[in-house]
Structure formats: structure tokens, C-alpha cells
Tab-separated table of C-alpha atoms and ligand atoms in Angstrom:
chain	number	residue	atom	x	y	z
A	469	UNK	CA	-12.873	-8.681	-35.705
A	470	UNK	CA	-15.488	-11.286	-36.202
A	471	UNK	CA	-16.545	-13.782	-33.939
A	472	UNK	CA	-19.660	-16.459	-33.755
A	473	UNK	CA	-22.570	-14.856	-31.866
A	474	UNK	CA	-22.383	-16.288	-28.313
A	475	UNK	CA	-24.698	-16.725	-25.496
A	476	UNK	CA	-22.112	-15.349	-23.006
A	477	UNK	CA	-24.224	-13.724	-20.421
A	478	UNK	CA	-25.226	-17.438	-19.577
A	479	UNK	CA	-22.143	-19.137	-19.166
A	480	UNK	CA	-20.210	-20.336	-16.060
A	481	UNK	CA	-17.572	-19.202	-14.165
A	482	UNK	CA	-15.288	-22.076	-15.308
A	483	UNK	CA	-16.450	-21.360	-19.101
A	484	UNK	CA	-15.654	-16.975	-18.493
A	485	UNK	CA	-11.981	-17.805	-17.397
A	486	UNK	CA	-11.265	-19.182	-20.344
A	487	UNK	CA	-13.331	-17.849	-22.860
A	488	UNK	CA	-14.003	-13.875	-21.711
A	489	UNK	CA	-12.141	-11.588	-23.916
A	490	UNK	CA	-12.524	-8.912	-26.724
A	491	UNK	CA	-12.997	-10.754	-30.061
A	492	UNK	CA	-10.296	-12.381	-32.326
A	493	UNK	CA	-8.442	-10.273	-34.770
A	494	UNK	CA	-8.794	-11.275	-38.682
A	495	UNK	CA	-6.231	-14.016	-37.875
A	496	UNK	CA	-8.605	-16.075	-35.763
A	497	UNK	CA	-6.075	-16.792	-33.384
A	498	UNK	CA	-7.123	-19.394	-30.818
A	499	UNK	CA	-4.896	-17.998	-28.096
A	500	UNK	CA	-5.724	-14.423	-27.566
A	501	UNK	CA	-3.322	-12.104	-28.813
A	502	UNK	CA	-1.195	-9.771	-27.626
A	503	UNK	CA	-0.896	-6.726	-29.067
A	504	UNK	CA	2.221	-5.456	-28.186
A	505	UNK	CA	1.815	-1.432	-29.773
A	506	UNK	CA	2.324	1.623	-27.904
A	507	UNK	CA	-0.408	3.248	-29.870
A	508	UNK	CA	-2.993	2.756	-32.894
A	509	UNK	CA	-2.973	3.847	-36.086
A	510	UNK	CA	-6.297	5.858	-36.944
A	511	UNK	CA	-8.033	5.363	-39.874
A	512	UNK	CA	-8.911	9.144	-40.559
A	513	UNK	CA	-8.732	12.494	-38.876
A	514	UNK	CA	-12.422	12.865	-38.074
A	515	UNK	CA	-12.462	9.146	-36.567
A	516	UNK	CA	-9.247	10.053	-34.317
A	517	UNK	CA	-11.165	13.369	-33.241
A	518	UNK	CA	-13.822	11.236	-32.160
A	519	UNK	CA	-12.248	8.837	-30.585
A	520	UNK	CA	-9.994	11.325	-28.656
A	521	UNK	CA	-13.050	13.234	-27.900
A	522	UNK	CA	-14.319	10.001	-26.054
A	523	UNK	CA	-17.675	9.934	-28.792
A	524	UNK	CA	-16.688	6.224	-30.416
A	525	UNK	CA	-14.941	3.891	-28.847
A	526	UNK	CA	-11.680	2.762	-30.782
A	527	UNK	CA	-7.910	1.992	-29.411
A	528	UNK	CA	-5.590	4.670	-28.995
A	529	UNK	CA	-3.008	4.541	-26.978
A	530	UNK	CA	-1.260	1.702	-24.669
A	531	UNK	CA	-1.440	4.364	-21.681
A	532	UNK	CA	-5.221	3.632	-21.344
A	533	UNK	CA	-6.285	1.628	-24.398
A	534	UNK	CA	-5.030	-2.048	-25.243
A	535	UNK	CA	-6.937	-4.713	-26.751
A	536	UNK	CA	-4.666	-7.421	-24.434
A	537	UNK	CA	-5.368	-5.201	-21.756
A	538	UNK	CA	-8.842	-5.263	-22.437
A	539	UNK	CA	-8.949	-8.901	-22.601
A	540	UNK	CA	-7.311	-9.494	-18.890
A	541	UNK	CA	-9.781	-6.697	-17.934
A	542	UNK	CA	-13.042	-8.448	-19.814
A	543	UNK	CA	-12.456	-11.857	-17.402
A	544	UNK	CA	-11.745	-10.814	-14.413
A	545	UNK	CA	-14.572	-8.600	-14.109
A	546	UNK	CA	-16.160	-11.967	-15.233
A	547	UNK	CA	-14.660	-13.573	-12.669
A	548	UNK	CA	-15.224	-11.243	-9.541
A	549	UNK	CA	-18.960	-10.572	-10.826
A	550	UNK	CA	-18.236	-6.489	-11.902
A	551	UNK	CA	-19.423	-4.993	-14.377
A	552	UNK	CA	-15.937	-3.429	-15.571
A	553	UNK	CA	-12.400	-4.095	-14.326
A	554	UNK	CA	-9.091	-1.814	-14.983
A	555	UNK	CA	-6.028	-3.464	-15.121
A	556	UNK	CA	-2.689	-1.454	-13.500
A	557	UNK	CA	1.046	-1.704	-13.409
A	558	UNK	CA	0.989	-3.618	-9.775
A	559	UNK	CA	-1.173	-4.536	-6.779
A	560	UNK	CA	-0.067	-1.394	-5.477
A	561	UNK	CA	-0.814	1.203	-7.984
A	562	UNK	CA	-4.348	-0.434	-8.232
A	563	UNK	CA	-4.572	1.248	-4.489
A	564	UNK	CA	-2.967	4.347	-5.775
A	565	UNK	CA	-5.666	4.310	-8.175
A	566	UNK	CA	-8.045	4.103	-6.135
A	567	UNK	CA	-7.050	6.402	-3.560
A	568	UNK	CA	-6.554	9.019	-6.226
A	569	UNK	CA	-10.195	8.235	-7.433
A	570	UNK	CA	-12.271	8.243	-4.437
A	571	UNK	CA	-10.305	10.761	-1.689
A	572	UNK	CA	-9.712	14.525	-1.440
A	573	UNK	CA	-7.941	16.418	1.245
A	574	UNK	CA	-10.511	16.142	3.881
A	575	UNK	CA	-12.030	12.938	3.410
A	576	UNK	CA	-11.430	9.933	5.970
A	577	UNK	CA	-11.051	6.632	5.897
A	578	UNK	CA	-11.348	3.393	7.896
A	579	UNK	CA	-8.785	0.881	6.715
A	580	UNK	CA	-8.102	-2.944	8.749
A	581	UNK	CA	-4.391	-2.765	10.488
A	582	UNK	CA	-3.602	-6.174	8.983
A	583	UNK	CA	-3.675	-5.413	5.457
A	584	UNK	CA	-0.456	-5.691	3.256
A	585	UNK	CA	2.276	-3.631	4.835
A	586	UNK	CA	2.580	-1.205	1.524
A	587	UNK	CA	-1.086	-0.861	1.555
A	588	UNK	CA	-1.146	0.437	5.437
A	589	UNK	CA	2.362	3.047	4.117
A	590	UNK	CA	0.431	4.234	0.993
A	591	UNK	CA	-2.795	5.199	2.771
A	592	UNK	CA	-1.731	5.868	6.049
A	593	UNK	CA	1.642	7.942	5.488
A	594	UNK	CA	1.140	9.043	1.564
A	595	UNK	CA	-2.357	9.887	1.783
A	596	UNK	CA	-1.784	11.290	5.085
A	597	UNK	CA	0.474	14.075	3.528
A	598	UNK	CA	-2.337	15.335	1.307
A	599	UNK	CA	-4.753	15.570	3.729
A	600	UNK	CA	-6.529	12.563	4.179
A	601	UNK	CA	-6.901	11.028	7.369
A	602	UNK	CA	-6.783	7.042	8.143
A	603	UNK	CA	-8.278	4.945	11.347
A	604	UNK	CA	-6.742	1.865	11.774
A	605	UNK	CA	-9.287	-0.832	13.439
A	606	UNK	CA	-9.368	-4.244	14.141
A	607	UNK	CA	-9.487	-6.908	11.701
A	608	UNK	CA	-12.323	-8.864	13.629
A	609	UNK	CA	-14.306	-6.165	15.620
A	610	UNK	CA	-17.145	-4.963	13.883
A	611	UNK	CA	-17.862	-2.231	16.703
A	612	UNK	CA	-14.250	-0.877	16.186
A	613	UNK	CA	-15.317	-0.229	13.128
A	614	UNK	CA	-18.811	0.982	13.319
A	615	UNK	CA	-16.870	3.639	15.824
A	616	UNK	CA	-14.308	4.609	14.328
A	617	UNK	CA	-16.507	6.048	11.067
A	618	UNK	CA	-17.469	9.883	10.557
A	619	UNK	CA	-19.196	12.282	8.769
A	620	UNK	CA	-16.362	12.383	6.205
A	621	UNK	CA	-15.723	8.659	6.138
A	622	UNK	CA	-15.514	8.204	2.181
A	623	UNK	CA	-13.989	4.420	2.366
A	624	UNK	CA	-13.471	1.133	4.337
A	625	UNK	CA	-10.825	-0.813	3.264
A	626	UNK	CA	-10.447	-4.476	4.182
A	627	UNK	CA	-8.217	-7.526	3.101
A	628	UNK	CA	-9.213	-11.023	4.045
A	629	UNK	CA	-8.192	-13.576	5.146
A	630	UNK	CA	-4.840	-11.190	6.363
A	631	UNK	CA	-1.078	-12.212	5.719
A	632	UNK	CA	0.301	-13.930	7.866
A	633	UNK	CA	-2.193	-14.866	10.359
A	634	UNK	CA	-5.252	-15.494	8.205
A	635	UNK	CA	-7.600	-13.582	10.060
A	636	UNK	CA	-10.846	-13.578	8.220
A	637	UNK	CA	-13.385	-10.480	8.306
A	638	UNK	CA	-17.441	-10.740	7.783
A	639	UNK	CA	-17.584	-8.741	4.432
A	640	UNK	CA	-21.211	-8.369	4.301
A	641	UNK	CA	-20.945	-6.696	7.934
A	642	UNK	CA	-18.417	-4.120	6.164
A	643	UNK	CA	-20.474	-3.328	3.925
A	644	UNK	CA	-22.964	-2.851	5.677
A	645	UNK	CA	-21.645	-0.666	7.938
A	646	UNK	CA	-20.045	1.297	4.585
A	647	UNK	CA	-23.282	2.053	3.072
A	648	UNK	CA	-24.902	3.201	6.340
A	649	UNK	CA	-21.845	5.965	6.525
A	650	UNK	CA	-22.749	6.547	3.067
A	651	UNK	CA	-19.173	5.469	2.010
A	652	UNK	CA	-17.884	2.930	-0.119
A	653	UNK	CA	-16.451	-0.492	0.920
A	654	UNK	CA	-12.743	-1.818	-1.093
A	655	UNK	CA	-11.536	-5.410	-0.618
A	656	UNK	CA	-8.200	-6.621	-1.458
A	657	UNK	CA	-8.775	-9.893	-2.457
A	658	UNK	CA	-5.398	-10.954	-3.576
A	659	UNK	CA	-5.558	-14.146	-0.947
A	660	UNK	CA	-8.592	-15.560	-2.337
A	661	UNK	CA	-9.403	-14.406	-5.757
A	662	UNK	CA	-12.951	-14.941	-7.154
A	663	UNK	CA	-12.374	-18.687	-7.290
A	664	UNK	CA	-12.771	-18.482	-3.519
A	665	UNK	CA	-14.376	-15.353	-2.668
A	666	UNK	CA	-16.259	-12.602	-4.588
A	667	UNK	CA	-16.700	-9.474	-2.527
A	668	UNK	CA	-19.012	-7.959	-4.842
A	669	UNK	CA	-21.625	-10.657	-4.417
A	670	UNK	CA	-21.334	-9.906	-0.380
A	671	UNK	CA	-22.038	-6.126	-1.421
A	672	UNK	CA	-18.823	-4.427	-1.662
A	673	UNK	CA	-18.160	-2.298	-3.967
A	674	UNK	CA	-14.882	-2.318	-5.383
A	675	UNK	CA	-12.488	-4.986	-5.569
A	676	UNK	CA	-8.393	-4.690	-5.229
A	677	UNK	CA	-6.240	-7.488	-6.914
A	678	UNK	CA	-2.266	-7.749	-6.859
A	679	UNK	CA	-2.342	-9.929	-9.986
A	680	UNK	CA	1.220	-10.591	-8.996
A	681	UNK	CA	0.083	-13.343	-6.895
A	682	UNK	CA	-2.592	-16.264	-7.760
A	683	UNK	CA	-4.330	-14.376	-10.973
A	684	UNK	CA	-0.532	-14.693	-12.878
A	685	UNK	CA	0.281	-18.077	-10.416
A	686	UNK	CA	3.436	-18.728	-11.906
A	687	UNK	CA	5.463	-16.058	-10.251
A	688	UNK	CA	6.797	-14.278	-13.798
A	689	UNK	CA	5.013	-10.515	-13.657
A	690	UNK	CA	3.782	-8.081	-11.242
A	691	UNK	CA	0.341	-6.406	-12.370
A	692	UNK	CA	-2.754	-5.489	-10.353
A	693	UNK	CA	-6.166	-4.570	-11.117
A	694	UNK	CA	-9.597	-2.883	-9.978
A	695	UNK	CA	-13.353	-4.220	-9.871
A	696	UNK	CA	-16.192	-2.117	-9.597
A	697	UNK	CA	-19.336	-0.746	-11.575
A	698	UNK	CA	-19.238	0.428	-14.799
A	699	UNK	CA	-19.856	4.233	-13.396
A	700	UNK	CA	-16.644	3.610	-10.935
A	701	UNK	CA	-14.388	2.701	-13.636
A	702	UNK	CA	-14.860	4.474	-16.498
A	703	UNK	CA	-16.443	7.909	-14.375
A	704	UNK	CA	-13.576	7.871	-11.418
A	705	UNK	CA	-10.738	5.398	-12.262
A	706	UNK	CA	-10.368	5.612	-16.220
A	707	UNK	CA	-9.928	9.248	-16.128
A	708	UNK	CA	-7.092	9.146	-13.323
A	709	UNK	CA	-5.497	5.980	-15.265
A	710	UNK	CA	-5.351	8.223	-18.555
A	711	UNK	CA	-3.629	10.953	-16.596
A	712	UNK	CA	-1.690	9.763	-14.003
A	713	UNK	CA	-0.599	6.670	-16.280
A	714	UNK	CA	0.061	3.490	-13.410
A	715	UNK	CA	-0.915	0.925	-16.430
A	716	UNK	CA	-0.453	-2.708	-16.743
A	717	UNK	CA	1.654	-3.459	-20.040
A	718	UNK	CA	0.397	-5.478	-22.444
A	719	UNK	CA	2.384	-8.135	-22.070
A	720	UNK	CA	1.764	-8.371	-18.283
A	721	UNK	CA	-1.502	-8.265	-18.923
A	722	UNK	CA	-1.120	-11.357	-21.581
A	723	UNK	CA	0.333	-13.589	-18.916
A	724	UNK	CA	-1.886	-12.514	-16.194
A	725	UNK	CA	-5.032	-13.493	-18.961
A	726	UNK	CA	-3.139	-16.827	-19.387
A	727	UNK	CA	-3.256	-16.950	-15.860
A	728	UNK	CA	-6.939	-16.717	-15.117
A	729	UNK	CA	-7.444	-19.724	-17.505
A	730	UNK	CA	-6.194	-22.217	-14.687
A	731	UNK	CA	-6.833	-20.076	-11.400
A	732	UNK	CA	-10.175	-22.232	-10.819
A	733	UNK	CA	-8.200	-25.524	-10.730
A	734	UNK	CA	-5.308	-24.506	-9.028
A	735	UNK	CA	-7.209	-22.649	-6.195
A	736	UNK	CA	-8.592	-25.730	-5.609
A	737	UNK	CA	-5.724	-27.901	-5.935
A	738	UNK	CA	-3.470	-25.465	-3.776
A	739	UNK	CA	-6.268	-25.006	-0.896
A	740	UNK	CA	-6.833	-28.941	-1.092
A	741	UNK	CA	-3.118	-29.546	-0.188
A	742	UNK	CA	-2.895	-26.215	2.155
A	743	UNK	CA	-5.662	-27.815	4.291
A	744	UNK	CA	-3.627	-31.486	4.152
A	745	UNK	CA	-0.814	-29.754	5.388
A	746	UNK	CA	-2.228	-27.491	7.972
A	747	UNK	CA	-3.825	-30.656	9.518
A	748	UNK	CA	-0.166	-32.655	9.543
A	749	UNK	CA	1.493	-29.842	11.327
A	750	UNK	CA	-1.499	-29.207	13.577
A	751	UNK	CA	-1.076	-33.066	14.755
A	752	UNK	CA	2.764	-32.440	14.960
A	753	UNK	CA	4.631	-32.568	17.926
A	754	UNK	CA	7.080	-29.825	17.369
A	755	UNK	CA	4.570	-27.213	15.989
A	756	UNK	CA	3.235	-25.188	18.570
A	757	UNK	CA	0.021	-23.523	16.253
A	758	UNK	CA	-0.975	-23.488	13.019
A	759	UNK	CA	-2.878	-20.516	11.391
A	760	UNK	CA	-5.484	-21.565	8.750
A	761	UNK	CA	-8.917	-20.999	8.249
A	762	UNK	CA	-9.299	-24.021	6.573
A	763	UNK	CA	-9.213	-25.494	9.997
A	764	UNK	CA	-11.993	-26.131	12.487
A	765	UNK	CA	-9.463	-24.451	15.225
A	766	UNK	CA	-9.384	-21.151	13.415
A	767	UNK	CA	-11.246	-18.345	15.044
A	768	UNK	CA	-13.226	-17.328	11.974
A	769	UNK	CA	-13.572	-20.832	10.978
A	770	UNK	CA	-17.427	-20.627	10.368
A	771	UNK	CA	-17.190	-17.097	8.635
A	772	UNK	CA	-14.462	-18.171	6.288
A	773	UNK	CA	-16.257	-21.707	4.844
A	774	UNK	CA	-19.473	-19.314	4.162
A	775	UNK	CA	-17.713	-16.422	2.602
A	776	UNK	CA	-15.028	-18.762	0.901
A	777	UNK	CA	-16.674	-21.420	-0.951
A	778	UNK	CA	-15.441	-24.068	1.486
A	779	UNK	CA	-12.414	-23.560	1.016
A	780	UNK	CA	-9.273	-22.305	2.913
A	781	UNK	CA	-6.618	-20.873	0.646
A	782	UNK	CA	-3.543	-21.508	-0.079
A	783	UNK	CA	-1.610	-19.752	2.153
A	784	UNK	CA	-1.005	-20.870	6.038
A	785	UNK	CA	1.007	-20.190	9.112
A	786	UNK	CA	2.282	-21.959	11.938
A	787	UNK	CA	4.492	-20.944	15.742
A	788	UNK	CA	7.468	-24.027	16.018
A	789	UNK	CA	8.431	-23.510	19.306
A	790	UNK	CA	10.783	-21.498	21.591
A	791	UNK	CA	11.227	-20.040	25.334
A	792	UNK	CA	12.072	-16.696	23.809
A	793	UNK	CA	12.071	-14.470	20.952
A	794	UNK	CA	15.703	-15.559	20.199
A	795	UNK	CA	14.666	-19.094	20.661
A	796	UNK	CA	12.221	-18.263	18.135
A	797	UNK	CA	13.530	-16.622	15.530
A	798	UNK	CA	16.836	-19.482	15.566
A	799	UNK	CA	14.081	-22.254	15.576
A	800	UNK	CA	12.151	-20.659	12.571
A	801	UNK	CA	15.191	-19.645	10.572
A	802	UNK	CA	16.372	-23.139	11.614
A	803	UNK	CA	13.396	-24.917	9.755
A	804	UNK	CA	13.374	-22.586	6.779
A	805	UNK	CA	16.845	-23.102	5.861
A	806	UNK	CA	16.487	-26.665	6.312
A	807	UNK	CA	14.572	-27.180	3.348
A	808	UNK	CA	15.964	-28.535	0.227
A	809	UNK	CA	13.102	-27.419	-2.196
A	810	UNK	CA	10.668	-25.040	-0.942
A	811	UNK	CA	11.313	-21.506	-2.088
A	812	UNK	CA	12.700	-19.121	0.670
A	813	UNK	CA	11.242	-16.255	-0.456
A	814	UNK	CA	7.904	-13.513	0.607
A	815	UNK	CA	6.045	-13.896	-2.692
A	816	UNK	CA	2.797	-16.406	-2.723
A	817	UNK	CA	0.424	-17.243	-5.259
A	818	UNK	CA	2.666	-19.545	-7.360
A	819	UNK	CA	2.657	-22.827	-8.078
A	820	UNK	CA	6.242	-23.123	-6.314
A	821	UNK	CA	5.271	-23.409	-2.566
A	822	UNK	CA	7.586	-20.485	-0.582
A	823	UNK	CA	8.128	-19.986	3.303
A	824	UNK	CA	10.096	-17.274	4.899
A	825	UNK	CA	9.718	-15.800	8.385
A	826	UNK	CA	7.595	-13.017	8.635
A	827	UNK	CA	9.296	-11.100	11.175
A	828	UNK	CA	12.136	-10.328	9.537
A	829	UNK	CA	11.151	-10.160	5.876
A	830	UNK	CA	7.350	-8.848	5.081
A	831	UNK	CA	7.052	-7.464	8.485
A	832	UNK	CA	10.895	-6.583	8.735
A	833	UNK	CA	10.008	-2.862	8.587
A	834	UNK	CA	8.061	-2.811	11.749
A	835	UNK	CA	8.961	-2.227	15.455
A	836	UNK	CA	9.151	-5.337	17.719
A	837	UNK	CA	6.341	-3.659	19.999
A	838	UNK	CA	4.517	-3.322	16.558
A	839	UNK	CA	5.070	-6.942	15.531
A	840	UNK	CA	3.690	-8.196	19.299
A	841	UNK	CA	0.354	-6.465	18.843
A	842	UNK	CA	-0.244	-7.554	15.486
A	843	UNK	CA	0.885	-11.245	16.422
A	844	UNK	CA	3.719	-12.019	14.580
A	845	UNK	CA	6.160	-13.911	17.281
A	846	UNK	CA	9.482	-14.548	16.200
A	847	UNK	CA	8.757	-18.546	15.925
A	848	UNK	CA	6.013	-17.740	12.945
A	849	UNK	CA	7.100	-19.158	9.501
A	850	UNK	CA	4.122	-18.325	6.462
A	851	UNK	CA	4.075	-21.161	4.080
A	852	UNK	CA	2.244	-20.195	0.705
A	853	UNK	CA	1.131	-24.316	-0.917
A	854	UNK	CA	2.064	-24.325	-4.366
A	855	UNK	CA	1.177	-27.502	-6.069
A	856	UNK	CA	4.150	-30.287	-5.217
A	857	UNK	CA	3.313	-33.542	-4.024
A	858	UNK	CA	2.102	-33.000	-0.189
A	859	UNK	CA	4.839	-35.885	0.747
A	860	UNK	CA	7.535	-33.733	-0.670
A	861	UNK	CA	6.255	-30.941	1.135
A	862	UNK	CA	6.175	-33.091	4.439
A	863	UNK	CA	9.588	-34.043	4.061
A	864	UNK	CA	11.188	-31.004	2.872
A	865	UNK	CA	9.471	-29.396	6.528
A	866	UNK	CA	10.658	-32.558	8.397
A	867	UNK	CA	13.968	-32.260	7.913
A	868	UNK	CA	14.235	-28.819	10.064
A	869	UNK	CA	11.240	-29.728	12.282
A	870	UNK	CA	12.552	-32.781	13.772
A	871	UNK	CA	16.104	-31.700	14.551
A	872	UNK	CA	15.114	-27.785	15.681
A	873	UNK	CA	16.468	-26.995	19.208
A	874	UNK	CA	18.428	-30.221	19.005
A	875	UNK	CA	22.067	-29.199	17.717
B	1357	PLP	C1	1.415	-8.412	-2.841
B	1357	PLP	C2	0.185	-7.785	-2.322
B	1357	PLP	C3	-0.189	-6.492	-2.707
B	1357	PLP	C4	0.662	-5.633	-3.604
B	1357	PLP	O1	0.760	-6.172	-4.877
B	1357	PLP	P1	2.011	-5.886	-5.856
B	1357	PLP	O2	1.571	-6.508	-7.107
B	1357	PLP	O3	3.214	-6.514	-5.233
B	1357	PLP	O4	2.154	-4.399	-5.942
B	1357	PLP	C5	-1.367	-5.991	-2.211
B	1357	PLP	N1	-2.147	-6.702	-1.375
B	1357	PLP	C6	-1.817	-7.945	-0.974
B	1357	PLP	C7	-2.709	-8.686	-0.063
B	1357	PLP	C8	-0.637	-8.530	-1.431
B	1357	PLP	O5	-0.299	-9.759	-1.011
């Protein structure tokens, strides 16, 4: 209940991810706590009518009040630079959420085509049903953009850099072009978190997480979260949350505040040995490209050090080679399954570096016509750097690399 007064509005990032939280319960617990209750017990009547009634704050019920909760919610907002953050069940339901804030039947949004495959189903086909209508643009082309809006443009949503092929978008452009419309810019910034990247500072106005990924970092819970002004999340997303009921458990939540302690260090430490290993395979022999903004090669090279804090990520993509799409795909599969250690699976963000072949896993669901336009060849494999040695990572991609083609 008590705590030592604090200066906190002067602290550092670094200091925030550790130390941002509601205060310590009567126990002076040293490791926040988690408060593992479905509801609260109210002291009196009057005090629950008031609290129900939304005229003094207190805890209630798990649904849309938890102290844990409010923790994980306290530093990330901390972290991305908002003024309020609401945590939510999965990356996902943080864009149900939103959606079911911001849009009505009628309303129209612009939305990248290279965001996260679920994200492009849930706006595009769910939202479509109740009447609101999606343009999909270009990840890159501002004017596609800027043409595509309309009188009843409510929201641009973006997600950069874009899984698998890291194509980076100019946020401050977006938003730009958002606030002219008089609509509000969303960025999922699941592939950067605010270690890297804070959209808000470039002037969007709401940010997406899938906590799933580098806010938890160890691959145990899925959980996802919004950033925006206080007037966003308590006016618009709070009430929808209470109703509608996509929340992040407590315990979830607990992990994913665990999480945030070390996401500064291991964003670093993961994008340092991305870049090492996106500069090995783009000297290798056998690899045709390699995908990572980190690199002086990459398109958006210039844009991504400015709006990334130097740094790349952790996530990168290369093409081994192959005359044709079979060729390809038995080349890639080749290399995946040739490694002893790496994880074969779609998740990133952990500390456990994973590869699998986009094609027929994250992208599985779309049409081969579908997966030529948006770039993903058979012969792509996605590598997300965890945090092994980078000479076990060399040799673990060796092993399929050098002998591919050759059996
Ligand atoms: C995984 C992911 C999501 C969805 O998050 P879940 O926690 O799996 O629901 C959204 N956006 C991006 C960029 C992702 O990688």
C-alpha cells in the first residue's frame, strides 16, 4: 500500500522497465505480486456502489480490474511513451479491441497488406461482415496510401518492419497522412517493441503489441496489449474490455511484467547477433538474399536506423537457392530440417532462435499467386535470433547449407 515517494516522472527507460508498477502490498514484496483473484472483496456497500458507479477508483473484478494487470499495463505504457496501456488476452484480441473501439458499420479503413496474416482476416473478412470496409496498400508507397483514404477513413493500420520480409514503413509519413484524413494512425509493433521503436514519439496514436512475442521473450504465454492516450483507453477501449471481456489473466500478465524487465538487454543482444548473422549469410555462397534491415542492402535501410534506434531486430530472412519453386521449397525444407538445435517452429520473440519456411506455415493459408505478389518464394526460410552463441547458430545453418542440392 505504501511505498517511498519517488521521482518517477524523471527516470529512464532502463530504470521504468524495471521499476514501473502499482505500489507494493503490506508485504513489501520485492518482486511484484501477482494477485491471482477473480474479484475483490469490498470494504462496504456504499464504497462498492462507488466504485461500480466508476466515482473512486478501487479493484473489482479480474474482467477489467487487476492490480498484476495493472502493473504489466503501468510499464509498458512507460515503455512505449503512452499515457495509459490495456493489457488483453492475445496480440489478436488487442486488434479486436481496437476495432470494436474505433469502427462502426460505415467507417473505412486503410490497413498495409503485409501485416500479420490474422490481422489482414480479422479486419478485412470479420470487420468486413459488419460493415466496415478495408483498402489494402502497399507497405512502402506513401501515395498508395495518401489515395486510397476517404471521407470515412477512421484508421491506418501499419506493422513495421513486416514478417517475413522486413519491409520497413516511414511512420511519421503515416501519420501524417492519418491526421490530415482526420483519422487515427495504429502500429503493431510486436517486431520492435519500444526498446527499438516507439510509434508514439513518431506521432501515432495507438500502439498494438502481441506480448506473445519479445515483451514475454521466453516463449511461455500468449497476451497482447494497447497504447494510447489516457482519453483512448479509458473513454473507447476500457468500456469495450469491461463488456466484451478479451482480458489478459493475471498470471499472463505477471510473466509478461517479468518480461519487460530484460526486453532492453535482450533487444539488443538479439539484434546484435541478428545483424552478425545476416552479414555471414549475406557473404555466403549458397544464400541467394538475405532480408534485414539491419543491413546496408536493405531497401529501407536509412528509414529503419532512424526510426529504430540503430538497430535491426531480431528477426531476418534469407532465399537459398533453386531453379524452381520445387527446387525451392526441397532446398529450404532441406536446410531447416538439417538443424540440430534451432527451433522449427513460426513463433519469434524468444530467446530460443526458431526458423521455419514461410510458405507453408505462417503464409500456408494463402494462394501461390498470393504468396508471389507479396514475395514469399518457396526458397525463403525466416530465422527469428534468440540469444545462442552466433557460432552455434553458424553451424547448426551449415550443416543444411553446404550439402543443399547436393544429395
Ligand atoms: C503474433 C503476432 C500477432 C498476434 O499475436 P498473438 O499474441 O499470437 O495473438 C500480431 N501481430 C504480429 C506482428 C505478430 O507477430
Amino acid at each position: 500500500m505504501t511505498s517511498k515517494p519517488t521521482s518517477r516522472d524523471s527516470w529512464h527507460l532502463d530504470t521504468l522497465a524495471v521499476r514501473a508498477a502499482v505500489d507494493k502490498s503490506q508485504y513489501g514484496e520485492n518482486s511484484e505480486a501477482l494477485f491471482l483473484t477473480s474479484s475483490f472483496v469490498q470494504p462496504d456497500s456504499e464504497t462498492a456502489a462507488r466504485r461500480f458507479g466508476g466515482e473512486e477508483d478501487g479493484y473489482i473484478y479480474s474482467r477489467f480490474t487487476n492490480p498484476t494487470v495493472a502493473s504489466m499495463e503501468q510499464r509498458l505504457a512507460a515503455l512505449e511513451g503512452t499515457e495509459a496501456c490495456i493489457g488483453t488476452s492475445s496480440g489478436m484480441s488487442a486488434v479486436l479491441l481496437l476495432c470494436m473501439g474505433l469502427l462502426k458499420s460505415g467507417d473505412h479503413v486503410v490497413c498495409s497488406r503485409s501485416v500479420f496474416g490474422s490481422t489482414l482476416k480479422l479486419i478485412g473478412s470479420e470487420f468486413g461482415k459488419f460493415g466496415v470496409q478495408t483498402t489494402f496498400v502497399s507497405q512502402t508507397e506513401l501515395d498508395e496510401w495518401r489515395r486510397a483514404v476517404q471521407p470515412n477513413t477512421r484508421l491506418l493500420f501499419a506493422e513495421t518492419p513486416t514478417n517475413p520480409l522486413t519491409d520497413v514503413c516511414d511512420i511519421a509519413a503515416l501519420a501524417d497522412i492519418a491526421h490530415q484524413a482526420g483519422a487515427l494512425l495504429a502500429v503493431d509493433n510486436c517486431f520492435c517493441t519500444p526498446a527499438l521503436q516507439r510509434p508514439m514519439d513518431l506521432g501515432a496514436d495507438i500502439v498494438v503489441h502481441s506480448g506473445t512475442k519479445h515483451l514475454d521473450g521466453q516463449g511461455r504465454v500468449v497476451a497482447g496489449a494497447l497504447c494510447a492516450s489516457d482519453a483512448l483507453i479509458r473513454g473507447t477501449f476500457v468500456p469495450v474490455m469491461r463488456s466484451a471481456g478479451m482480458s489478459l489473466s493475471p498470471f499472463n500478465a505477471w510473466v509478461v511484467l517479468k518480461g519487460l524487465e530484460t526486453l532492453g538487454i535482450r533487444m539488443q543482444a538479439q539484434s546484435q547477433r541478428a545483424l552478425e548473422l545476416a552479414h555471414w549469410l549475406e557473404s555466403h555462397p549458397r544464400v541467394a538474399r538475405v532480408y534485414y534491415p539491419g543491413l546496408e542492402s536493405h531497401p529501407q535501410h536509412a528509414l529503419a536506423m532512424r526510426q529504430q534506434h540503430g538497430l535491426g531486430g531480431a528477426v531476418l530472412s534469407f532465399d537459398v537457392k533453386g531453379d524452381s519453386p520445387e527446387a525451392g521449397r526441397r532446398h529450404a525444407f532441406h536446410v531447416i530440417d538439417s538443424t540440430q538445435m534451432l527451433s522449427v517452429t513460426a513463433n519469434l520473440g524468444d530467446v530460443k532462435t526458431t526458423i521455419t519456411q514461410p510458405a507453408s506455415t505462417s503464409h500456408g493459408r494463402l494462394t501461390e499467386a498470393q504468396r508471389q505478389a507479396a514475395g514469399i518464394q518457396q526458397h525463403l526460410i525466416r530465422v527469428a535470433v534468440g540469444l545462442e552463441h552466433l557460432d552455434d547458430l553458424k553451424a547448426d545453418l551449415s550443416r543444411g547449407l553446404d550439402t543443399y542440392g547436393r544429395a
